[in-house]
Coordinates of N, CA, C and O in Angstrom, one line a residue:
M1 N -85.6 -0.8 -23.6 CA -85.4 -0.6 -22.2 C -86.5 0.3 -21.7 O -86.8 1.3 -22.2
T2 N -87.0 -0.2 -20.6 CA -88.1 0.6 -20.0 C -87.6 1.8 -19.2 O -86.4 1.8 -18.9
P3 N -88.5 2.7 -18.9 CA -88.0 3.9 -18.2 C -87.5 3.5 -16.8 O -86.5 4.2 -16.4
E4 N -88.0 2.5 -16.2 CA -87.5 2.1 -14.9 C -86.1 1.5 -15.0 O -85.2 1.8 -14.2
E5 N -85.9 0.7 -16.1 CA -84.6 0.2 -16.3 C -83.5 1.3 -16.6 O -82.4 1.2 -16.1
R6 N -83.9 2.3 -17.4 CA -83.0 3.4 -17.7 C -82.7 4.2 -16.4 O -81.6 4.6 -16.2
L7 N -83.7 4.4 -15.6 CA -83.5 5.1 -14.3 C -82.6 4.3 -13.4 O -81.7 4.9 -12.8
T8 N -82.8 3.0 -13.3 CA -81.9 2.1 -12.6 C -80.4 2.2 -13.1 O -79.5 2.3 -12.4
Q9 N -80.3 2.2 -14.4 CA -79.0 2.3 -15.1 C -78.3 3.6 -14.7 O -77.2 3.7 -14.4
V10 N -79.1 4.7 -14.8 CA -78.5 6.0 -14.5 C -78.2 6.1 -13.1 O -77.1 6.6 -12.7
E11 N -79.0 5.6 -12.2 CA -78.7 5.6 -10.7 C -77.4 4.8 -10.5 O -76.5 5.2 -9.7
N12 N -77.2 3.6 -11.1 CA -76.0 2.8 -11.0 C -74.8 3.6 -11.5 O -73.7 3.6 -10.8
L13 N -74.9 4.3 -12.6 CA -73.8 5.0 -13.1 C -73.5 6.2 -12.2 O -72.3 6.5 -12.0
L14 N -74.5 6.8 -11.6 CA -74.2 7.9 -10.7 C -73.5 7.4 -9.4 O -72.6 8.1 -8.9
E15 N -73.9 6.3 -8.9 CA -73.3 5.7 -7.8 C -71.8 5.3 -8.1 O -70.9 5.6 -7.3
T16 N -71.6 4.8 -9.3 CA -70.2 4.4 -9.7 C -69.4 5.7 -9.8 O -68.3 5.7 -9.3
A17 N -70.0 6.7 -10.4 CA -69.3 8.0 -10.5 C -69.0 8.6 -9.1 O -67.9 9.1 -8.9
A18 N -69.9 8.5 -8.2 CA -69.7 9.0 -6.8 C -68.6 8.2 -6.1 O -67.7 8.8 -5.4
R19 N -68.6 6.9 -6.3 CA -67.5 6.1 -5.7 C -66.1 6.5 -6.3 O -65.1 6.6 -5.6
Y20 N -66.1 6.7 -7.6 CA -64.9 7.0 -8.3 C -64.4 8.4 -7.8 O -63.2 8.6 -7.4
I21 N -65.3 9.4 -7.7 CA -64.9 10.7 -7.2 C -64.4 10.6 -5.8 O -63.4 11.2 -5.4
N22 N -65.1 9.9 -4.9 CA -64.7 9.8 -3.5 C -63.3 9.1 -3.4 O -62.5 9.6 -2.7
R23 N -63.1 8.0 -4.1 CA -61.8 7.4 -4.1 C -60.7 8.3 -4.5 O -59.7 8.4 -3.9
H24 N -60.9 9.0 -5.6 CA -59.9 9.9 -6.1 C -59.7 11.1 -5.3 O -58.6 11.6 -5.2
S25 N -60.7 11.6 -4.7 CA -60.6 12.7 -3.7 C -59.7 12.3 -2.6 O -58.9 13.1 -2.1
Q26 N -59.9 11.1 -2.1 CA -59.1 10.6 -1.0 C -57.6 10.5 -1.4 O -56.7 10.9 -0.7
T27 N -57.4 10.0 -2.6 CA -56.0 9.9 -3.1 C -55.4 11.3 -3.3 O -54.2 11.5 -3.0
I28 N -56.2 12.2 -3.8 CA -55.7 13.6 -3.9 C -55.3 14.2 -2.6 O -54.2 14.8 -2.4
E29 N -56.1 14.0 -1.6 CA -55.8 14.5 -0.2 C -54.6 13.9 0.3 O -53.7 14.5 0.9
E30 N -54.4 12.6 0.1 CA -53.2 11.9 0.5 C -52.0 12.4 -0.2 O -50.9 12.6 0.4
N31 N -52.1 12.7 -1.5 CA -51.0 13.2 -2.3 C -50.6 14.6 -1.8 O -49.5 15.0 -1.7
Q32 N -51.7 15.4 -1.5 CA -51.4 16.8 -1.0 C -50.7 16.7 0.4 O -49.8 17.5 0.6
A33 N -51.1 15.8 1.2 CA -50.4 15.6 2.5 C -48.9 15.2 2.3 O -48.0 15.7 3.0
E34 N -48.7 14.3 1.4 CA -47.3 13.9 1.1 C -46.5 15.0 0.5 O -45.3 15.2 0.8
I35 N -47.1 15.8 -0.4 CA -46.4 17.0 -1.0 C -46.0 18.0 0.1 O -44.9 18.5 0.1
T36 N -46.9 18.2 1.1 CA -46.7 19.1 2.2 C -45.5 18.6 3.0 O -44.6 19.3 3.3
Q37 N -45.4 17.3 3.3 CA -44.3 16.7 4.0 C -43.0 16.8 3.2 O -42.0 17.1 3.8
L38 N -43.1 16.6 1.9 CA -41.9 16.7 1.1 C -41.4 18.1 1.1 O -40.2 18.3 1.1
R39 N -42.3 19.1 1.1 CA -41.8 20.5 1.1 C -41.1 20.8 2.4 O -40.1 21.5 2.5
V40 N -41.7 20.3 3.5 CA -41.0 20.5 4.8 C -39.6 19.9 4.8 O -38.7 20.5 5.3
S41 N -39.5 18.6 4.3 CA -38.3 18.0 4.2 C -37.3 18.7 3.3 O -36.1 18.9 3.7
L42 N -37.8 19.2 2.2 CA -36.9 20.0 1.3 C -36.4 21.2 2.0 O -35.2 21.6 1.9
N43 N -37.3 21.9 2.7 CA -36.9 23.2 3.4 C -35.9 22.9 4.4 O -34.9 23.6 4.6
E44 N -36.0 21.8 5.1 CA -35.0 21.4 6.1 C -33.7 21.0 5.5 O -32.6 21.4 6.0
T45 N -33.7 20.4 4.4 CA -32.5 20.0 3.6 C -31.8 21.3 3.1 O -30.6 21.4 3.3
L46 N -32.6 22.2 2.6 CA -32.0 23.5 2.1 C -31.4 24.3 3.3 O -30.3 24.8 3.2
R47 N -32.0 24.3 4.5 CA -31.5 24.9 5.6 C -30.1 24.3 6.0 O -29.2 25.0 6.3
L48 N -30.1 23.0 6.0 CA -28.9 22.3 6.4 C -27.8 22.5 5.4 O -26.6 22.7 5.8
F49 N -28.1 22.6 4.1 CA -27.1 22.9 3.1 C -26.5 24.3 3.3 O -25.4 24.6 3.2
S50 N -27.4 25.2 3.6 CA -27.0 26.6 3.9 C -26.1 26.7 5.1 O -25.0 27.4 5.0
E51 N -26.4 26.0 6.2 CA -25.6 26.0 7.3 C -24.2 25.3 7.0 O -23.2 25.8 7.4
L52 N -24.2 24.3 6.2 CA -23.0 23.6 5.8 C -22.1 24.5 5.0 O -20.9 24.6 5.2
A53 N -22.7 25.3 4.1 CA -22.0 26.2 3.2 C -21.3 27.3 4.1 O -20.2 27.6 3.9
T54 N -22.1 27.8 5.1 CA -21.5 28.8 6.0 C -20.4 28.2 6.8 O -19.3 28.9 6.9
Y55 N -20.5 27.1 7.3 CA -19.5 26.4 8.1 C -18.3 26.2 7.2 O -17.1 26.4 7.6
Q56 N -18.5 25.7 6.0 CA -17.4 25.5 5.1 C -16.6 26.8 4.8 O -15.4 26.8 4.8
R57 N -17.3 27.9 4.5 CA -16.7 29.1 4.2 C -15.8 29.6 5.4 O -14.7 30.1 5.3
Q58 N -16.4 29.4 6.6 CA -15.7 29.8 7.8 C -14.4 29.0 8.0 O -13.4 29.5 8.3
N59 N -14.5 27.7 7.8 CA -13.4 26.8 7.9 C -12.3 27.2 6.8 O -11.1 27.1 7.1
Q60 N -12.7 27.4 5.6 CA -11.8 27.8 4.6 C -11.0 29.1 4.9 O -9.8 29.2 4.7
E61 N -11.7 30.0 5.5 CA -11.1 31.3 5.9 C -10.1 31.0 7.1 O -9.0 31.5 7.1
E62 N -10.5 30.2 8.0 CA -9.6 29.8 9.1 C -8.4 29.1 8.6 O -7.2 29.4 9.0
I63 N -8.5 28.2 7.7 CA -7.4 27.5 7.1 C -6.5 28.4 6.3 O -5.3 28.3 6.4
R64 N -7.1 29.4 5.6 CA -6.3 30.4 4.9 C -5.4 31.2 5.9 O -4.3 31.4 5.6
R65 N -6.1 31.6 7.0 CA -5.3 32.4 8.0 C -4.2 31.6 8.6 O -3.1 32.1 8.8
I66 N -4.4 30.3 8.9 CA -3.4 29.5 9.5 C -2.3 29.3 8.5 O -1.1 29.4 8.8
W67 N -2.7 29.0 7.2 CA -1.7 28.8 6.2 C -0.8 30.1 6.0 O 0.4 30.0 5.9
E68 N -1.4 31.3 6.0 CA -0.6 32.5 5.9 C 0.3 32.7 7.1 O 1.4 33.1 6.9
Y69 N -0.2 32.4 8.3 CA 0.6 32.5 9.5 C 1.8 31.5 9.4 O 3.0 32.0 9.6
L70 N 1.6 30.3 8.9 CA 2.7 29.4 8.8 C 3.7 29.8 7.8 O 4.9 29.7 7.9
L71 N 3.2 30.4 6.6 CA 4.1 30.9 5.6 C 4.9 32.0 6.1 O 6.1 32.1 5.9
N72 N 4.3 32.9 6.9 CA 5.0 34.1 7.5 C 6.1 33.6 8.4 O 7.2 34.1 8.5
Q73 N 5.7 32.6 9.3 CA 6.7 32.1 10.2 C 7.8 31.4 9.5 O 9.0 31.6 9.9
S74 N 7.5 30.7 8.4 CA 8.6 30.1 7.7 C 9.5 31.1 7.0 O 10.7 31.0 7.0
N75 N 8.9 32.2 6.5 CA 9.7 33.2 5.9 C 10.5 34.0 6.9 O 11.7 34.4 6.6
N76 N 10.0 34.2 8.1 CA 10.7 34.9 9.1 C 11.9 34.1 9.6 O 12.9 34.6 9.9
G77 N 11.7 32.8 9.6 CA 12.8 31.9 10.1 C 13.9 31.9 9.1 O 15.1 31.8 9.4
R78 N 13.6 32.0 7.8 CA 14.6 32.0 6.8 C 15.4 33.3 6.8 O 16.6 33.3 6.6
S79 N 14.7 34.4 6.9 CA 15.4 35.7 6.9 C 16.3 35.9 8.1 O 17.2 36.6 8.0
G80 N 16.0 35.2 9.2 CA 16.8 35.3 10.4 C 18.1 34.5 10.3 O 19.0 34.7 11.0
N81 N 18.2 33.5 9.3 CA 19.4 32.7 9.2 C 20.5 33.4 8.6 O 20.7 34.1 7.8

């Protein structure tokens, strides 16, 4: 192989490597953007679960108070008989 042929071969390999790097750099950037969006979605999901848990605790407390009230009313009605 002549020096010119080797130089051409090396240039071709470098061009191929540059295309490969460029293509994969774009893919990495796209993946990073997707990861960022997934983090935003996950944070929103966690916020909603937190709000749901708070709402559920409040409702359970309200149900407990109503249940106790009804039991007291029921007991008061029996003791009056």
